[in-house]
Tab-separated table of C-alpha atoms and ligand atoms in Angstrom:
chain	number	residue	atom	x	y	z
A	6	MET	CA	53.091	-1.321	5.657
A	7	PHE	CA	54.198	-0.704	9.214
A	8	ILE	CA	54.464	-4.102	11.636
A	9	LEU	CA	55.560	-3.106	15.122
A	10	GLU	CA	57.396	-6.186	15.897
A	11	LYS	CA	59.262	-6.258	12.933
A	12	TRP	CA	60.363	-2.700	13.870
A	13	VAL	CA	61.374	-3.433	17.473
A	14	ARG	CA	64.851	-4.606	18.026
A	15	PRO	CA	64.679	-8.269	18.371
A	16	ARG	CA	66.202	-8.158	22.103
A	17	VAL	CA	63.912	-5.367	23.014
A	18	LEU	CA	61.162	-7.722	21.921
A	19	LYS	CA	62.013	-10.630	24.064
A	20	MET	CA	63.544	-9.183	26.977
A	21	LYS	CA	61.914	-9.370	30.350
A	22	PRO	CA	61.582	-5.962	31.803
A	23	TYR	CA	62.829	-4.821	35.406
A	24	SER	CA	59.986	-5.805	37.691
A	25	SER	CA	59.753	-3.105	40.791
A	26	ALA	CA	58.538	-3.721	43.986
A	27	ARG	CA	55.435	-1.800	43.259
A	28	ASP	CA	54.804	-3.735	39.823
A	29	GLU	CA	54.436	-7.049	41.898
A	30	PHE	CA	52.314	-5.319	44.567
A	31	SER	CA	50.094	-2.280	43.956
A	32	GLY	CA	46.913	-2.966	46.295
A	33	GLU	CA	46.174	-1.092	49.581
A	34	ALA	CA	48.516	-2.218	52.564
A	35	GLN	CA	49.136	-1.159	55.998
A	36	VAL	CA	52.640	-1.888	55.922
A	37	PHE	CA	55.089	-1.491	53.142
A	38	LEU	CA	58.406	-3.380	53.795
A	39	ASP	CA	59.011	-4.343	49.970
A	40	ALA	CA	61.074	-1.635	48.207
A	41	ASN	CA	64.014	-1.157	50.805
A	42	GLU	CA	62.315	2.671	51.380
A	43	ASN	CA	63.054	4.740	54.508
A	44	PRO	CA	60.256	4.506	56.896
A	45	PHE	CA	60.830	7.863	57.838
A	46	GLY	CA	60.228	10.784	55.551
A	47	ALA	CA	62.988	12.917	53.418
A	48	ILE	CA	65.764	14.568	55.559
A	49	PRO	CA	65.586	16.967	57.373
A	50	ASN	CA	61.782	17.304	58.113
A	51	ASP	CA	60.425	13.938	57.257
A	52	ALA	CA	58.625	15.322	53.875
A	53	PRO	CA	56.641	12.802	52.228
A	54	TYR	CA	59.190	11.642	49.547
A	55	ASN	CA	60.509	8.158	50.934
A	56	ARG	CA	58.303	6.241	48.743
A	57	TYR	CA	58.945	5.662	45.216
A	58	PRO	CA	56.611	7.003	42.479
A	59	HIS	CA	54.244	4.903	40.449
A	60	PRO	CA	56.216	3.904	37.572
A	61	LEU	CA	53.560	4.603	35.092
A	62	GLN	CA	52.127	7.986	36.658
A	63	PRO	CA	48.335	6.768	36.128
A	64	GLU	CA	47.035	9.932	37.867
A	65	LEU	CA	48.831	12.496	35.851
A	66	LYS	CA	47.976	10.392	32.524
A	67	GLN	CA	44.162	10.702	33.494
A	68	ARG	CA	44.485	14.549	34.121
A	69	ILE	CA	46.268	14.719	30.848
A	70	SER	CA	43.691	12.880	29.244
A	71	GLU	CA	40.666	14.898	30.609
A	72	VAL	CA	42.626	18.222	29.856
A	73	LEU	CA	44.277	17.456	26.452
A	74	GLY	CA	41.896	14.668	25.193
A	75	PHE	CA	44.707	12.188	24.770
A	76	LEU	CA	43.844	8.301	25.938
A	77	PRO	CA	45.942	7.531	28.777
A	78	ALA	CA	47.115	4.287	27.071
A	79	THR	CA	48.620	6.310	24.199
A	80	ILE	CA	50.716	8.652	26.355
A	81	PHE	CA	54.415	7.958	27.791
A	82	LEU	CA	55.798	10.547	29.752
A	83	GLY	CA	59.581	11.310	30.012
A	84	ASN	CA	62.074	13.080	31.604
A	85	GLY	CA	61.598	15.981	29.227
A	86	SER	CA	60.945	14.893	25.439
A	87	ASP	CA	64.376	14.444	24.951
A	88	GLU	CA	64.074	11.035	26.903
A	89	ALA	CA	61.324	9.817	24.481
A	90	ILE	CA	63.798	10.773	21.630
A	91	ASP	CA	66.635	8.622	23.178
A	92	LEU	CA	64.236	5.750	24.147
A	93	LEU	CA	62.546	5.760	20.649
A	94	MET	CA	66.110	4.979	19.133
A	95	ARG	CA	66.818	2.219	21.932
A	96	ILE	CA	63.514	0.408	21.023
A	97	GLY	CA	63.825	0.610	17.474
A	98	CYS	CA	67.287	1.050	16.126
A	99	GLU	CA	70.121	-1.706	16.535
A	100	PRO	CA	73.217	-0.166	16.999
A	101	ASN	CA	76.114	0.195	14.313
A	102	GLN	CA	73.242	-1.229	12.160
A	103	ASP	CA	70.284	0.783	11.800
A	104	GLU	CA	69.840	4.507	10.921
A	105	ILE	CA	67.655	7.404	11.486
A	106	MET	CA	66.707	10.259	8.803
A	107	ILE	CA	66.862	13.980	9.769
A	108	MET	CA	65.994	17.219	8.122
A	109	PRO	CA	68.573	19.951	8.857
A	110	PRO	CA	68.351	22.344	9.865
A	111	THR	CA	66.503	21.056	12.900
A	112	TYR	CA	66.616	20.116	16.424
A	113	GLY	CA	69.827	19.180	17.700
A	114	MET	CA	69.023	16.032	20.040
A	115	TYR	CA	67.817	13.948	17.253
A	116	ALA	CA	71.513	13.521	16.043
A	117	VAL	CA	72.962	13.728	19.557
A	118	SER	CA	70.910	10.811	20.586
A	119	ALA	CA	71.498	8.836	17.646
A	120	GLU	CA	75.738	9.224	17.945
A	121	ILE	CA	75.165	8.161	21.613
A	122	ASN	CA	73.312	5.160	20.579
A	123	SER	CA	75.889	4.159	17.777
A	124	VAL	CA	72.802	4.784	15.188
A	125	ALA	CA	73.916	6.119	11.761
A	126	ILE	CA	72.365	9.652	10.613
A	127	ARG	CA	71.146	10.053	7.094
A	128	GLU	CA	70.183	14.046	6.222
A	129	VAL	CA	67.954	15.192	3.885
A	130	PRO	CA	67.958	19.106	4.266
A	131	LEU	CA	64.963	21.209	3.958
A	132	LEU	CA	64.349	23.201	0.968
A	133	PRO	CA	65.511	26.845	0.902
A	134	ASP	CA	61.835	27.712	2.095
A	135	TYR	CA	62.554	25.392	5.092
A	136	GLN	CA	59.917	22.832	3.767
A	137	LEU	CA	60.270	19.156	3.368
A	138	ASN	CA	61.944	17.620	0.268
A	139	VAL	CA	59.696	14.934	0.116
A	140	PRO	CA	60.704	13.071	-2.976
A	141	GLU	CA	64.208	13.019	-1.769
A	142	ILE	CA	63.094	11.733	1.637
A	143	LEU	CA	61.331	8.730	-0.191
A	144	ALA	CA	64.188	8.295	-2.144
A	145	GLN	CA	66.787	8.206	0.367
A	146	ILE	CA	64.826	5.513	2.665
A	147	GLN	CA	66.782	2.559	3.111
A	148	PRO	CA	66.061	-0.998	4.251
A	149	ASN	CA	67.772	-0.219	7.875
A	150	THR	CA	65.991	3.280	8.215
A	151	LYS	CA	64.202	2.938	11.285
A	152	ILE	CA	62.827	6.432	12.255
A	153	ILE	CA	62.256	9.768	10.458
A	154	PHE	CA	62.099	12.906	12.580
A	155	LEU	CA	60.151	15.686	11.556
A	156	CYS	CA	60.007	18.871	13.606
A	157	SER	CA	56.783	21.062	13.242
A	158	PRO	CA	57.093	24.044	14.094
A	159	ASN	CA	60.689	23.587	13.288
A	160	ASN	CA	63.427	24.715	15.421
A	161	PRO	CA	65.465	26.806	14.664
A	162	THR	CA	63.420	28.034	11.577
A	163	GLY	CA	60.232	28.472	13.424
A	164	ASN	CA	58.022	27.658	10.361
A	165	ARG	CA	55.637	24.872	10.653
A	166	LEU	CA	55.653	21.932	8.016
A	167	HIS	CA	53.104	21.482	4.987
A	168	GLU	CA	50.445	18.816	6.426
A	169	SER	CA	50.450	17.364	2.855
A	170	ASP	CA	54.176	16.718	2.672
A	171	ILE	CA	54.145	15.172	6.349
A	172	LEU	CA	51.080	12.765	5.019
A	173	GLN	CA	53.270	11.588	2.205
A	174	VAL	CA	55.963	10.903	4.543
A	175	LEU	CA	53.762	8.871	6.979
A	176	GLN	CA	52.126	6.743	3.963
A	177	GLY	CA	55.327	6.156	2.327
A	178	PHE	CA	57.447	4.778	4.853
A	179	ASP	CA	57.214	1.649	6.830
A	180	GLY	CA	59.168	2.864	9.752
A	181	VAL	CA	58.327	5.336	12.620
A	182	VAL	CA	57.621	8.894	11.847
A	183	VAL	CA	58.381	11.525	14.604
A	184	ILE	CA	56.373	14.596	14.525
A	185	ASP	CA	57.981	16.872	17.095
A	186	GLU	CA	55.327	19.231	18.172
A	187	ALA	CA	57.241	21.199	21.074
A	188	TYR	CA	56.074	24.381	19.680
A	189	ILE	CA	52.406	23.419	18.466
A	190	ASP	CA	50.925	25.534	21.179
A	191	PHE	CA	52.399	28.740	19.561
A	192	SER	CA	50.873	27.391	16.279
A	193	THR	CA	47.963	27.908	14.010
A	194	GLN	CA	48.407	24.390	12.683
A	195	ALA	CA	46.558	21.779	14.017
A	196	SER	CA	48.129	18.878	16.099
A	197	TRP	CA	48.478	15.256	14.500
A	198	ALA	CA	47.473	13.733	17.692
A	199	GLY	CA	43.823	13.527	16.444
A	200	LYS	CA	45.422	11.269	13.766
A	201	LEU	CA	47.015	8.574	16.127
A	202	PRO	CA	44.197	5.815	15.349
A	203	ASP	CA	45.021	6.206	11.655
A	204	PHE	CA	48.838	6.072	11.665
A	205	PRO	CA	50.280	3.253	13.649
A	206	ASN	CA	53.775	4.261	12.742
A	207	LEU	CA	53.242	7.702	14.048
A	208	VAL	CA	54.867	9.106	17.305
A	209	ILE	CA	53.960	12.680	18.394
A	210	LEU	CA	56.411	14.585	20.826
A	211	ARG	CA	55.157	17.152	23.323
A	212	THR	CA	56.630	18.975	26.148
A	213	PHE	CA	55.819	21.167	29.198
A	214	SER	CA	59.132	22.957	28.669
A	215	LYS	CA	57.626	25.532	26.484
A	216	ALA	CA	54.280	26.850	26.511
A	217	TRP	CA	53.607	25.314	29.788
A	218	GLY	CA	56.676	27.221	31.448
A	219	MET	CA	58.164	24.026	33.016
A	220	ALA	CA	61.550	23.488	31.483
A	221	ALA	CA	63.162	23.212	34.814
A	222	LEU	CA	60.728	20.478	35.810
A	223	ARG	CA	61.652	18.031	32.858
A	224	LEU	CA	58.477	16.495	31.810
A	225	GLY	CA	57.878	15.698	28.237
A	226	MET	CA	55.361	13.301	26.071
A	227	ALA	CA	55.410	10.706	23.480
A	228	LEU	CA	51.997	10.137	22.224
A	229	ALA	CA	51.606	6.605	19.997
A	230	SER	CA	49.513	3.605	19.624
A	231	PRO	CA	49.039	1.737	22.783
A	232	ALA	CA	51.066	-1.212	21.521
A	233	LEU	CA	54.138	1.191	20.575
A	234	ILE	CA	53.877	2.924	24.203
A	235	GLN	CA	53.855	-0.615	25.748
A	236	PHE	CA	57.963	-0.896	24.561
A	237	PHE	CA	58.432	2.546	25.965
A	238	ASN	CA	57.088	1.289	29.374
A	239	LYS	CA	59.122	-1.539	29.066
A	240	VAL	CA	62.519	0.046	28.356
A	241	LYS	CA	62.145	3.186	30.358
A	242	SER	CA	63.906	3.373	33.859
A	243	PRO	CA	61.186	2.640	36.423
A	244	TYR	CA	60.912	5.733	38.251
A	245	ASN	CA	61.626	8.494	35.452
A	246	ILE	CA	59.313	10.978	36.498
A	247	ASN	CA	59.661	12.193	39.944
A	248	VAL	CA	56.864	13.128	42.294
A	249	LEU	CA	57.637	17.015	42.786
A	250	THR	CA	57.283	17.268	38.755
A	251	GLN	CA	53.862	15.200	38.974
A	252	ALA	CA	52.443	16.897	41.569
A	253	TYR	CA	53.125	20.231	40.049
A	254	ALA	CA	51.999	19.215	36.468
A	255	LEU	CA	48.474	17.670	38.034
A	256	ASP	CA	47.985	21.181	39.428
A	257	ALA	CA	49.062	23.226	36.310
A	258	LEU	CA	46.581	21.022	34.426
A	259	GLN	CA	43.880	22.656	36.292
A	260	HIS	CA	44.662	25.896	34.829
A	261	TYR	CA	44.619	25.348	30.999
A	262	ALA	CA	43.015	28.900	30.393
A	263	LYS	CA	46.016	30.374	32.137
A	264	LEU	CA	48.459	28.666	29.531
A	265	GLN	CA	45.918	29.972	26.728
A	266	GLU	CA	46.163	33.476	28.213
A	267	ARG	CA	50.316	33.142	28.443
A	268	VAL	CA	50.545	31.752	24.768
A	269	ALA	CA	47.895	34.589	23.230
A	270	PHE	CA	50.334	37.113	25.067
A	271	ILE	CA	53.664	35.832	23.693
A	272	ILE	CA	52.037	35.469	20.013
A	273	GLN	CA	51.403	39.295	20.494
A	274	GLU	CA	54.941	40.011	21.665
A	275	ARG	CA	55.978	37.747	19.156
A	276	GLU	CA	54.237	40.133	16.432
A	277	LYS	CA	55.513	43.353	17.831
A	278	LEU	CA	58.868	41.975	17.973
A	279	GLN	CA	59.017	40.963	14.237
A	280	ALA	CA	57.713	44.434	13.497
A	281	SER	CA	60.579	45.928	15.264
A	282	LEU	CA	63.172	43.748	13.963
A	283	LEU	CA	62.134	44.231	10.509
A	284	ALA	CA	62.325	47.986	10.744
A	285	LEU	CA	66.057	47.670	11.423
A	286	PRO	CA	68.168	48.628	8.378
A	287	THR	CA	70.828	45.782	9.109
A	288	VAL	CA	67.855	42.919	9.156
A	289	GLN	CA	67.607	41.232	5.599
A	290	ALA	CA	64.772	38.994	6.658
A	291	VAL	CA	62.441	37.967	9.443
A	292	TYR	CA	61.038	34.594	8.996
A	293	PRO	CA	57.437	33.369	9.422
A	294	THR	CA	57.289	31.878	12.710
A	295	ASP	CA	54.566	29.407	14.353
A	296	ALA	CA	57.076	29.324	17.637
A	297	ASN	CA	58.041	31.364	20.417
A	298	PHE	CA	61.170	32.452	18.925
A	299	ILE	CA	62.214	34.177	15.760
A	300	LEU	CA	64.794	33.425	13.017
A	301	VAL	CA	66.414	36.504	11.948
A	302	LYS	CA	68.939	37.033	9.029
A	303	ILE	CA	71.019	40.023	9.901
A	304	GLN	CA	74.202	41.535	8.414
A	305	ASN	CA	77.402	40.305	10.182
A	306	ALA	CA	75.103	38.069	12.405
A	307	PRO	CA	78.365	36.713	14.156
A	308	GLN	CA	79.496	40.297	14.984
A	309	VAL	CA	76.184	41.229	16.469
A	310	TYR	CA	75.715	38.202	18.299
A	311	ALA	CA	79.157	38.983	20.072
A	312	TYR	CA	77.882	42.710	20.378
A	313	LEU	CA	74.816	41.504	22.254
A	314	LEU	CA	76.706	39.117	24.299
A	315	GLN	CA	78.848	42.111	25.406
A	316	LYS	CA	75.622	43.924	26.510
A	317	GLY	CA	74.420	41.104	28.610
A	318	ILE	CA	72.039	39.840	25.904
A	319	VAL	CA	72.184	36.150	24.875
A	320	VAL	CA	70.447	35.247	21.676
A	321	ARG	CA	71.343	31.798	19.424
A	322	ASN	CA	73.794	32.278	16.913
A	323	ARG	CA	72.665	29.817	14.168
A	324	SER	CA	74.911	31.502	11.471
A	325	ASN	CA	76.906	28.441	11.098
A	326	VAL	CA	73.977	25.965	10.609
A	327	MET	CA	73.047	24.818	7.281
A	328	LEU	CA	70.746	27.371	5.361
A	329	CYS	CA	70.851	29.798	8.417
A	330	GLN	CA	73.666	31.857	7.136
A	331	ASP	CA	73.723	35.252	8.938
A	332	CYS	CA	71.032	34.224	11.313
A	333	LEU	CA	70.170	34.616	14.803
A	334	ARG	CA	67.385	32.801	16.553
A	335	ILE	CA	65.682	35.120	19.082
A	336	THR	CA	63.462	33.681	21.801
A	337	VAL	CA	60.444	35.889	22.709
A	338	GLY	CA	60.847	37.583	26.016
A	339	THR	CA	58.910	39.628	28.227
A	340	PRO	CA	57.981	42.992	26.953
A	341	GLU	CA	60.849	44.575	29.139
A	342	GLU	CA	63.523	41.882	27.413
A	343	ASN	CA	62.105	42.271	23.970
A	344	SER	CA	62.598	46.240	24.371
A	345	VAL	CA	66.024	45.834	25.703
A	346	LEU	CA	66.978	43.749	22.593
A	347	VAL	CA	65.604	46.034	20.192
A	348	LYS	CA	67.155	49.233	21.866
A	349	ALA	CA	70.562	47.464	21.575
A	350	LEU	CA	70.267	46.458	17.939
A	351	GLN	CA	68.863	49.783	17.129
A	352	SER	CA	72.263	51.359	18.643
A	353	TYR	CA	74.377	48.837	16.726
A	354	ASN	CA	76.617	50.158	14.105
B	625	PLP	C1	62.748	22.827	23.183
B	625	PLP	C2	62.355	21.479	22.323
B	625	PLP	C3	61.958	20.313	22.946
B	625	PLP	C4	62.059	20.290	24.475
B	625	PLP	O1	62.628	19.125	24.949
B	625	PLP	P1	62.432	18.838	26.579
B	625	PLP	O2	63.347	17.727	26.757
B	625	PLP	O3	61.224	18.410	26.667
B	625	PLP	O4	62.765	20.148	27.410
B	625	PLP	C5	61.646	19.215	22.141
B	625	PLP	N1	61.826	19.285	20.813
B	625	PLP	C6	62.128	20.612	20.420
B	625	PLP	C7	62.329	20.925	18.808
B	625	PLP	C8	62.618	21.521	21.029
B	625	PLP	O5	63.084	22.712	20.449
């Protein structure tokens, strides 16, 4: 059974969080002289950015709740979902003692974040069909395994993980199971967000960087039980989401239909691009994808990668990655960009 107070690092459990001026006073007032802010606006034209933002972003969480259906108390907002990955490790993993488990080939930040935090990494590779090796995952769990990272749809392979496999991991592990749903908008798979009340050890990662088109604004989410979200709030830096990002996201959330339209278009382009790639004689496999990118197995991938670069086209060379020999990961672009890529590949020999 998952017991939150046992999972959290003892120091984090006991520590007193930073208390900002706005934590101590949050009511209406006429004169705010409590936070050492500049009474004038931002240089040069006094733009209204001189006050610190609210540490917990209640207005944005409320809007997310209305549009996406997650309860505000189950939401942590981070400077990208990468911040949530890092904080999760700092909440649950004692440096030089605890470990996490990842399933390569997968998103690189889980391992990087672990290294930075002096947390050991246990790898249980995906099976050749890029699905979870559930018996091996369960067998490899140690007393000091604190977090298991699952990514569905998975980066860089593009496939979604079987729901029944994820369920077995969730039920068979006393620590936190993270399901990174960065690409869920491009998938036919349902989100696990609806299952949050059933699993106190479940954390779901979402991002505004992909389907929402806001990678430059740095906004990501962790969804979890309100009790676990409290620990995110306890350890995060006080003003982690800036006012410009909050204002932009507040407005963007009013246009959910636009997102759906955009996602449908990208999926259409994805299908066309898959067909074009499959028709190339040097392409050995176009893997099924539930994301906005396609993993392609192609003869002499490193040479093809270099050839494309020299034509000014950058794709991701994954040919050195476990289970991805001779693979390139190609993001679905605009129709024009995709056509430039396909034409370049057609004239490669
Ligand atoms: C792109 C991506 C993210 C997004 O990270 P942000 O910090 O929110 O931009 C998260 N997880 C995976 C698997 C990704 O590919």
